[in-house]
Coordinates of C-alpha atoms and ligand atoms in Angstrom, one line a residue:
X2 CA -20.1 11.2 -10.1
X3 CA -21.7 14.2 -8.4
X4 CA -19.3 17.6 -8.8
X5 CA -18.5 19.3 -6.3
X6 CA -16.4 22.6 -6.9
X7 CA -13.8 22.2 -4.5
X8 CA -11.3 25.0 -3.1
X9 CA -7.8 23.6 -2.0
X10 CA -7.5 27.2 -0.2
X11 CA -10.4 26.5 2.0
X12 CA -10.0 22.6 2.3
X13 CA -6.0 22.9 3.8
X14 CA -7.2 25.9 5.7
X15 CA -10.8 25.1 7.1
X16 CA -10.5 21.4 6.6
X17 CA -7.5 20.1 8.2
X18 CA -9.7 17.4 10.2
X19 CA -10.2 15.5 7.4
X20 CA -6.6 14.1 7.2
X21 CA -6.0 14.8 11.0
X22 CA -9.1 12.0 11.8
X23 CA -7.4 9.9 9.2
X24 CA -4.4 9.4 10.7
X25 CA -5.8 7.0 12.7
X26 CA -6.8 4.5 9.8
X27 CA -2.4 4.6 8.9
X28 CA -2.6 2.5 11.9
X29 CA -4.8 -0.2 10.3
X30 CA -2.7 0.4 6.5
X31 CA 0.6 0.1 8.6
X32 CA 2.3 0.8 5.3
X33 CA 6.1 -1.2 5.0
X34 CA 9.3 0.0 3.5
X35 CA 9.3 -0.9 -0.3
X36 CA 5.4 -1.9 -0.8
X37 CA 3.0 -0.3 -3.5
X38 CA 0.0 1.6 -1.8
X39 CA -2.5 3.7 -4.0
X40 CA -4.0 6.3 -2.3
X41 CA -7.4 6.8 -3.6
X42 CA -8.7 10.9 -3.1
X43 CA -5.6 12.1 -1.6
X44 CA -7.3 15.4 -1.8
X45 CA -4.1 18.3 -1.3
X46 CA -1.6 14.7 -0.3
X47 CA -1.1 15.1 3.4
X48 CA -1.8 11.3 3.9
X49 CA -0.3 10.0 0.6
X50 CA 3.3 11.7 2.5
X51 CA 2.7 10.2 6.0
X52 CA 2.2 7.0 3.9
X53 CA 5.5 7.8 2.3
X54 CA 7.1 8.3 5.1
X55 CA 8.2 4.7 6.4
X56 CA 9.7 4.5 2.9
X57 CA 6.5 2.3 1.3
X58 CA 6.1 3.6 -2.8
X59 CA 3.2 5.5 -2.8
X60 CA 1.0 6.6 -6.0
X61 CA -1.9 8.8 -5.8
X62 CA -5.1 10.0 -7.8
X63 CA -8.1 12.3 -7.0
X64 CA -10.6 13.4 -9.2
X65 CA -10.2 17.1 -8.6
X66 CA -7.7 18.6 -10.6
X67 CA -6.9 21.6 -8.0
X68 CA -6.6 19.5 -5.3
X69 CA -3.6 17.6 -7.4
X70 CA -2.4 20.5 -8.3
X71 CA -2.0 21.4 -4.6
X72 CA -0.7 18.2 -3.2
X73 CA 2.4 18.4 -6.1
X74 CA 3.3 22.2 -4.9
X75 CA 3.0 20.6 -1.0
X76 CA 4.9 17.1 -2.1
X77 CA 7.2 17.8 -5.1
X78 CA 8.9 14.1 -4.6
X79 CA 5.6 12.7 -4.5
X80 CA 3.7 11.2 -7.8
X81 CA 0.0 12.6 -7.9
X82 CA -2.6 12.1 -10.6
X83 CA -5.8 12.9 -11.7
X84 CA -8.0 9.9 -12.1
X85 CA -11.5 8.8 -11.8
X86 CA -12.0 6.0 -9.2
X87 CA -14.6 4.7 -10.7
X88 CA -12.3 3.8 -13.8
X89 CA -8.8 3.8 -13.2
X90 CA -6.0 1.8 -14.3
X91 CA -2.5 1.0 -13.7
X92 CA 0.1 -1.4 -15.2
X93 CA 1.3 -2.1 -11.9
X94 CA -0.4 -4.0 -8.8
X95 CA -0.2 -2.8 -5.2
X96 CA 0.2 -4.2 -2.0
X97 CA -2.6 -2.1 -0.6
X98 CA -5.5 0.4 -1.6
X99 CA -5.9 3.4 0.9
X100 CA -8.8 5.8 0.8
X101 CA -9.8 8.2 3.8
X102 CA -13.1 10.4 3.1
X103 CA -13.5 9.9 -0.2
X104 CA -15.6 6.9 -1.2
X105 CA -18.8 8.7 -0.1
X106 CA -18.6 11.1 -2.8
X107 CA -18.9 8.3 -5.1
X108 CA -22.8 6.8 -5.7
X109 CA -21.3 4.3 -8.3
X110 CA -19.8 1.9 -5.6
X111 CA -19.7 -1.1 -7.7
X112 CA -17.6 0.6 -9.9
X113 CA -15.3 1.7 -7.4
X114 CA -15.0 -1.9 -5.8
X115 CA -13.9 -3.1 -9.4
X116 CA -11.1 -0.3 -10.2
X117 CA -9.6 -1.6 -6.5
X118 CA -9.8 -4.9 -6.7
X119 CA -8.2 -4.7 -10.2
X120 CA -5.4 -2.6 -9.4
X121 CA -4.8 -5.4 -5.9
X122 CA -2.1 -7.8 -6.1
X123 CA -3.7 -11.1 -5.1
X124 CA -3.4 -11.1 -1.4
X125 CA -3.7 -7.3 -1.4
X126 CA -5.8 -5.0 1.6
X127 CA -7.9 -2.4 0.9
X128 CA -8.3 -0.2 4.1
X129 CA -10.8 2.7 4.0
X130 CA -12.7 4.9 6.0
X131 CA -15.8 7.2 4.6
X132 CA -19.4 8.7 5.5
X133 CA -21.5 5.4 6.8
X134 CA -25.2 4.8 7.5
X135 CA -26.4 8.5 9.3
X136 CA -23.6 10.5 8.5
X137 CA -24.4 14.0 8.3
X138 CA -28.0 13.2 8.9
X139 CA -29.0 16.7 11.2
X140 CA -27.0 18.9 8.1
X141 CA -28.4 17.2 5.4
X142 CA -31.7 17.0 6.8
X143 CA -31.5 20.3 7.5
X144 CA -29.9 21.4 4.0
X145 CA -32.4 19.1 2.0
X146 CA -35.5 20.8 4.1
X147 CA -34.2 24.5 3.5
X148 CA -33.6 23.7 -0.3
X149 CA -37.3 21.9 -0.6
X150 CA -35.4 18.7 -2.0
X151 CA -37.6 15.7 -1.7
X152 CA -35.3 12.8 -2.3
X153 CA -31.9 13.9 -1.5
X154 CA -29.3 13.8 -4.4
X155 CA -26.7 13.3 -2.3
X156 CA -23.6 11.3 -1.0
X157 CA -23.0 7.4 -0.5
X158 CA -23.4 6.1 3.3
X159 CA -24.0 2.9 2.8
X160 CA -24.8 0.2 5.8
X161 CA -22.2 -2.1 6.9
X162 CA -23.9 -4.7 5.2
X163 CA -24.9 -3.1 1.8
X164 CA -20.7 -2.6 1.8
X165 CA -19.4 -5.7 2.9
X166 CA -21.9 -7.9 0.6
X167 CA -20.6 -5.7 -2.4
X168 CA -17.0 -5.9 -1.6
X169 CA -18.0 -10.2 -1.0
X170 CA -19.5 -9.9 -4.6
X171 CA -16.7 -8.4 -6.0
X172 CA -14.0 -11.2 -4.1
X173 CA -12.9 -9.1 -1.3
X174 CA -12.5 -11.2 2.0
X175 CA -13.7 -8.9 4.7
X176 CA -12.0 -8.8 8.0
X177 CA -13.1 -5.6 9.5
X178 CA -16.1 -3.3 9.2
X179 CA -17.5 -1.3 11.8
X180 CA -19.7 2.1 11.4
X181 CA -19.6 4.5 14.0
X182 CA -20.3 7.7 15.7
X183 CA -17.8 10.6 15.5
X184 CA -19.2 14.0 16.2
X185 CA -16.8 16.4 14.7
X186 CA -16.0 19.9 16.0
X187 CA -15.8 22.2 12.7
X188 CA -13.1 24.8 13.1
X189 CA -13.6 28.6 12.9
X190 CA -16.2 29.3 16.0
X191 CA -19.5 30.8 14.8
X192 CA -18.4 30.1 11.3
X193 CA -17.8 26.7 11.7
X194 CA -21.0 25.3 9.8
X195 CA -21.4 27.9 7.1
X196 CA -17.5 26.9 6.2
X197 CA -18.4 23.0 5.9
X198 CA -21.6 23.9 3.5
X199 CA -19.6 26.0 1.6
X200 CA -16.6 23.2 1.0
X201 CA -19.0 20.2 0.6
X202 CA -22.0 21.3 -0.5
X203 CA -21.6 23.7 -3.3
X204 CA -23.2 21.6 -5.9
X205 CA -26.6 22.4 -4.1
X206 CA -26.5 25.9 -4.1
X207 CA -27.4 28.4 -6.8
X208 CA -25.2 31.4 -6.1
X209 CA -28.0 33.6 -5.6
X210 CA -29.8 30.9 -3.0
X211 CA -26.3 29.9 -1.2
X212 CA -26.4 32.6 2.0
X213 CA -30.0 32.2 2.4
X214 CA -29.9 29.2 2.3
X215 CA -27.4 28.5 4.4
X216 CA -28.6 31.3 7.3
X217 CA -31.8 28.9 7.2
X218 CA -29.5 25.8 8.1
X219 CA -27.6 27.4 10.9
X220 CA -30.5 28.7 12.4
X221 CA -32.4 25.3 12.4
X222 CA -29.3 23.7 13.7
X223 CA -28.1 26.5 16.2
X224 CA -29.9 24.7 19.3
X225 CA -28.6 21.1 18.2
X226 CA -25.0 21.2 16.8
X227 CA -23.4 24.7 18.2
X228 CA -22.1 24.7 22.1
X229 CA -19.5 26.8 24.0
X230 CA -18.8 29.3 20.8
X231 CA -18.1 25.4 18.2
X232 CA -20.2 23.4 15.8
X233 CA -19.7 19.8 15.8
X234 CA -20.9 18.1 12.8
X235 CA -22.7 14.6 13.2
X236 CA -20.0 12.5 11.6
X237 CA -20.6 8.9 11.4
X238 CA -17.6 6.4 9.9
X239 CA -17.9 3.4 8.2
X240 CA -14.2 1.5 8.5
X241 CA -13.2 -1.9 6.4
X242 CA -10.2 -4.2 6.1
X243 CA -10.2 -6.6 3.1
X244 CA -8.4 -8.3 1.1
X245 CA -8.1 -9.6 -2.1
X246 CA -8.9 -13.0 -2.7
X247 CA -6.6 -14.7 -5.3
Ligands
BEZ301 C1 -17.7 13.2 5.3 O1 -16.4 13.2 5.4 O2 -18.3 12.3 6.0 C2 -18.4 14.2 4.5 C3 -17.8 15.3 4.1 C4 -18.5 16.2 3.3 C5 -19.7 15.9 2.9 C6 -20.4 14.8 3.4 C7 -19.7 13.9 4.2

């Protein structure tokens, strides 16, 4: 998987859209009283405890050990691990696998597909919502140009189809995909894009590069992306329902 170094601080602080845009996909989990839901990269837990909060039994992992760290000092009644999505195991089945934002970080989709459907009950949904085909493109075409990367290293945004054939392959049932458009306004006014870069895209930057190059970014993406004193980042979603076939 590709490391990022993440920052709790700046993620609850900077970042509070990620968890505020998911929201929405609670809607499509519509989590009951008593059922087992894994929340896959509950990041610093703000979802895992809206999940909680109709009374379902909710268990968590992300792969970032400070962003655990933070969700058990936010939600002390709430059971968060560290764990690798790609590889995780539990003796237990749930009802349902969540995951908002997260899949995209994770190249090794296969994988991924396999740890859920394992850890499913027969019968079980897996609703999730991540970066589709486009996401991001203006930054990270800007980001790849400024940093003279010719094929990007980058995240996962995978077509509706390359998804929904994998999650068929694997023995998901697919009731639901759709990929679209949701242009983001980044908190913070002028500093708006230079936060984002700074949270997600660390791994690209050598110290000594990482103002430069993102002064270069900004500038390129000034007349595009920034209007009235706000960035909006060129978000685009890729939402599925599926279930476990027996
Ligand atoms: C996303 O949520 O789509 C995303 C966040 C950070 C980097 C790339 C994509």
């Amino acid at each position: 998987m590709l490391q990022n170094t993440w920052n709790a601080t700046l993620y609850e602080g900077k970042h509070a859209f990620v968890w505020k845009y998911g929201e929405d996909l609670l809607n499509l989990l519509s989590p009951q009283p008593g059922e087992k839901i894994l929340d896959v990269g509950c990041g610093t837990g703000q979802l895992t405890a809206k999940i909680a909060e109709n009374g379902a039994i909710v268990t968590s992992i992300d792969a970032d050990a400070a962003m655990v760290e933070k969700a058990k000092l936010n939600y002390p009644n709430l059971e968060f691990t560290v764990a690798d999505a790609r590889s995780f195991q539990f003796d237990i089945e749930f009802d349902a696998v969540f995951s908002n934002a997260t899949l995209h970080w994770i190249p090794e989709a296969e994988a991924v597909i396999n740890s859920i459907y394992c850890a499913l009950k027969p019968g079980g949904r897996f609703i999730a919502e991540f970066g589709g085909k486009g996401n991001v493109k203006l930054i990270t075409d800007a980001l790849y140009q400024a940093l003279e990367i010719k094929s990007p290293l980058s995240w996962y945004f995978p077509s509706i189809g390359e998804y929904t054939t994998l999650l068929e392959k694997q023995g998901f049932d697919v009731s639901y995909a759709v990929l679209f458009d949701r242009p983001t306004p980044l908190p913070d006014g002028e500093a708006g894009l230079r936060n984002w870069l700074t949270m997600f895209a660390s791994r690209f930057f050598a110290n000594s590069t990482q103002q430069e190059v993102i002064k270069t970014v900004e500038e390129q993406l000034k007349p595009i992306l920034y209007k009235d004193g706000t960035w909006t980042a060129d978000y685009r979603r890729l939402r599925i329902v599926a279930m476990r076939e027996s």
